[in-house]
Structures are given as structure tokens and as C-alpha cells.
Short mmCIF file of C-alpha atoms in Angstrom, two decimals:
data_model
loop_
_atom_site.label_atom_id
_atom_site.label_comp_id
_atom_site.label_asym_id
_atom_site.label_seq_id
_atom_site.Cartn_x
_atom_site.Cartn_y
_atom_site.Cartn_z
CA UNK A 1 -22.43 16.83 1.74
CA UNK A 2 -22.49 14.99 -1.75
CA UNK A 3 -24.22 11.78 -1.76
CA UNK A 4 -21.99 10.48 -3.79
CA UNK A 5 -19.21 11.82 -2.51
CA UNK A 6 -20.67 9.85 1.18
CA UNK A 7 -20.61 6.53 -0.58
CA UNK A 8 -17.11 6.97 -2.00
CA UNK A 9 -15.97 7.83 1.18
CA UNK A 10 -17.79 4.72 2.77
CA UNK A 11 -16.84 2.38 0.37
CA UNK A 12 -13.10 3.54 0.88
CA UNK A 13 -13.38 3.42 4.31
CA UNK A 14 -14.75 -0.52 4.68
CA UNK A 15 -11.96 -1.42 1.78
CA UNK A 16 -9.52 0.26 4.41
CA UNK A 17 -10.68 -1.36 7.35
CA UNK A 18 -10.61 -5.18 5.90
CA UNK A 19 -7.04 -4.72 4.38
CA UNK A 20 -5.85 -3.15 7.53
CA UNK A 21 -7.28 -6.01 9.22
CA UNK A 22 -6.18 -8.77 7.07
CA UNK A 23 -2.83 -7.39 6.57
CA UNK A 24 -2.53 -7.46 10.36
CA UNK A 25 -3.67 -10.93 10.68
CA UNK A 26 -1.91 -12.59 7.73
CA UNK A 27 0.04 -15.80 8.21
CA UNK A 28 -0.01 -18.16 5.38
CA UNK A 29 0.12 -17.54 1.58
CA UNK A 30 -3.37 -17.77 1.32
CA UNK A 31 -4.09 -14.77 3.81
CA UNK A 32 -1.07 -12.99 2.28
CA UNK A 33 -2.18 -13.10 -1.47
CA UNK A 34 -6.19 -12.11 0.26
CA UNK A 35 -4.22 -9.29 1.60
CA UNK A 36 -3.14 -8.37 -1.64
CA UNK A 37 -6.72 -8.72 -3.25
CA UNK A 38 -7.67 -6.58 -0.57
CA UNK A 39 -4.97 -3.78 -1.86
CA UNK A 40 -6.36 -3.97 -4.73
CA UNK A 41 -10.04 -2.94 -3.74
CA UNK A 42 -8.70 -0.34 -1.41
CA UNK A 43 -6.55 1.31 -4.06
CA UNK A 44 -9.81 0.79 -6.68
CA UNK A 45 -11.72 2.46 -4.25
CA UNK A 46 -9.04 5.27 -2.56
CA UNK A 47 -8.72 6.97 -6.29
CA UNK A 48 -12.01 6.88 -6.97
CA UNK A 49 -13.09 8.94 -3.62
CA UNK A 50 -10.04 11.06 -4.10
CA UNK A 51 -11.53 11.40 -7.84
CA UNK A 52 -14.99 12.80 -6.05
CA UNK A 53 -13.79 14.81 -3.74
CA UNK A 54 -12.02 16.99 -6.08
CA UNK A 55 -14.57 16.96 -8.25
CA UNK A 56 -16.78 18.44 -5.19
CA UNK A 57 -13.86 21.12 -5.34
CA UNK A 58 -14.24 21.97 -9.09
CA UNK A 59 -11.07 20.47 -9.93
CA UNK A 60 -10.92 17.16 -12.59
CA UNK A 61 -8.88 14.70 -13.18
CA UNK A 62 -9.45 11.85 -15.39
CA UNK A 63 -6.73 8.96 -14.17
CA UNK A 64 -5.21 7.82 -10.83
CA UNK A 65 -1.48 9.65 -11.66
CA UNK A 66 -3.60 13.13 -11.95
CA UNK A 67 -5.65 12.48 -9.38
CA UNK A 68 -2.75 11.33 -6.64
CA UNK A 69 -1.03 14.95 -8.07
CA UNK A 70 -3.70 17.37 -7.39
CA UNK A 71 -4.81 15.49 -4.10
CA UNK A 72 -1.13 16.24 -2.83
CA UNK A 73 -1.55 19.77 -4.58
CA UNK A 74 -4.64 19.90 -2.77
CA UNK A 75 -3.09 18.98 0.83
CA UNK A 76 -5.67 15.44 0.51
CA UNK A 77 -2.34 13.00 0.74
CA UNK A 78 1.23 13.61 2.10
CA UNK A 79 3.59 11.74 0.08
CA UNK A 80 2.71 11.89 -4.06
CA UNK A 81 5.88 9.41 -4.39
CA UNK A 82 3.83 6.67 -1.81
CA UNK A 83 0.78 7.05 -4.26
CA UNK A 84 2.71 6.58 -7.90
CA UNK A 85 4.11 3.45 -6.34
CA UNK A 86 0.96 2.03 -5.29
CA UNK A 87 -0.25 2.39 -9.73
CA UNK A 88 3.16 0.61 -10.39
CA UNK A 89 2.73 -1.94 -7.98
CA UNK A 90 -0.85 -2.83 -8.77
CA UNK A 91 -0.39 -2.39 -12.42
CA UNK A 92 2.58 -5.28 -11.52
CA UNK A 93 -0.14 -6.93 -10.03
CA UNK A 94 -2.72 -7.21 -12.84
CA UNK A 95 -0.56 -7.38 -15.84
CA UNK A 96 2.95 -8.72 -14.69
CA UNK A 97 1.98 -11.13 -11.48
CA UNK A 98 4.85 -13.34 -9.78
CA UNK A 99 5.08 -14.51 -7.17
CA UNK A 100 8.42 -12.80 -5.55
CA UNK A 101 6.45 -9.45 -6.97
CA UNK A 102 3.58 -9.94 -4.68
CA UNK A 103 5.42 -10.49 -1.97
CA UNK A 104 7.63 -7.42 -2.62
CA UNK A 105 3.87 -5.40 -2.75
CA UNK A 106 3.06 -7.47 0.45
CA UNK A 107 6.00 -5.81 2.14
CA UNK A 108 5.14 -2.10 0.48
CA UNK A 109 1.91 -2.87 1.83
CA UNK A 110 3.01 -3.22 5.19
CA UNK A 111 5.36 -0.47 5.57
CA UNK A 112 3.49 2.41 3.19
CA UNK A 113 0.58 2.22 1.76
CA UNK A 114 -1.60 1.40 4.80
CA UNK A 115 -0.22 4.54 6.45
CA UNK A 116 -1.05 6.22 3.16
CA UNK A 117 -4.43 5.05 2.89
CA UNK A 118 -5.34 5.86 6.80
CA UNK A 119 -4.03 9.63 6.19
CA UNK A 120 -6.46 9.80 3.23
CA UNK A 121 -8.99 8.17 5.43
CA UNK A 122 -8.71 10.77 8.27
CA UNK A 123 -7.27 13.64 6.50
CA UNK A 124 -11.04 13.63 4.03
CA UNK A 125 -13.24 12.21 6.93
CA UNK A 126 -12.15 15.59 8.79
CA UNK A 127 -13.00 17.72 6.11
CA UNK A 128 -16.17 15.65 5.41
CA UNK A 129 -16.93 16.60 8.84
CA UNK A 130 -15.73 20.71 9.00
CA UNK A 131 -18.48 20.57 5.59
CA UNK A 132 -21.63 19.16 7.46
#
């Protein structure tokens, strides 16, 4: 396997884990908008593996919208529609913040994207593995 491709993986993997946790365990605003932080890195870091690993397959794509369509062409991610609303929500995040819009991505959070993010977890951690 890739070195790189490891350290993607790793780094997408630890960004998973502490949202998944802190998303869990959030209670006040403070832990909600760490959650959201959080998102952030793990969507920063979920492109950028998905990114590598089609690189590793010959195939590449320059931005997250073209990446999040050839990973579902390429059977990496289930739902494309799940990954386009993650770039509009954290492009809400970063250029438009509110507060009612960060709760609205605390809720998408909650009910998509972490399910999204553990099927690209296992779905590349069993190829990973079918490779070595």
C-alpha cells in the first residue's frame, strides 16, 4: 500500500473517531459548535483520502464535487447527494456562519454525514486491507 495513501487514511480515520465522539457527547453550545469544528477537519480530511485513493486508481480529480462523483462512480461512497451537502454546508460554515445555520449542520451532522463518513471509513479500510 501507498504511504501516503496510509496517512490519508489515518488522518481520516482519527478526524472520524473525535467527531463521532464529540458529536455523541455534546451538550452545551460550546461542545456543539467543537462538534462542528470537528466536521470541519473530518470533511478536510475525508476528500482529501478520497482524493488519494483514486489517485492510487489512476483516476484524478482536482476539487471535492469531482472527487465525491467519481468516489460514488467508483462504489467508495453510497449517497453522492449526502456528500454535495456536506461542501454546501461547510462552505455555509466558513463564508456565511450563523448561528441557526450551525445548528441546522449540527442536526445534518447527526442524522447523515457521520453515517457517511463511517461507510467511507469501512468501505476504503476494507479495500486497504483486500490490497495488503
Amino acid at each position: 500500500m501507498n504511504d501516503r495513501l496510509e496517512k490519508q487514511y489515518n488522518d481520516f480515520e482519527r478526524a472520524y473517531e473525535n467527531l463521532r465522539t464529540g458529536a455523541k457527547e455534546a451538550k452545551t453550545e460550546l461542545e456543539i459548535d467543537g462538534v462542528i469544528k470537528r466536521f470541519e477537519l473530518c470533511y478536510e480530511t475525508s476528500w482529501k483520502l478520497i482524493k488519494t485513493y483514486l489517485e492510487y486508481q489512476g483516476i484524478i480529480c482536482k476539487t471535492p464535487r469531482i472527487c465525491f462523483k467519481e468516489a460514488f462512480n467508483n462504489d467508495l461512497i453510497n449517497n453522492v447527494d449526502t456528500w454535495l451537502k456536506m461542501i454546501d454546508d461547510r462552505n455555509l460554515l466558513v463564508h456565511t456562519y450563523t448561528f441557526e445555520q450551525s445548528r441546522k449542520i449540527f442536526e445534518h451532522i447527526n442524522e447523515e454525514f457521520l453515517n457517511a463518513f463511517k461507510n467511507l471509513k469501512d468501505t476504503v479500510k476494507k479495500r486497504l486491507s483486500k490490497e495488503n
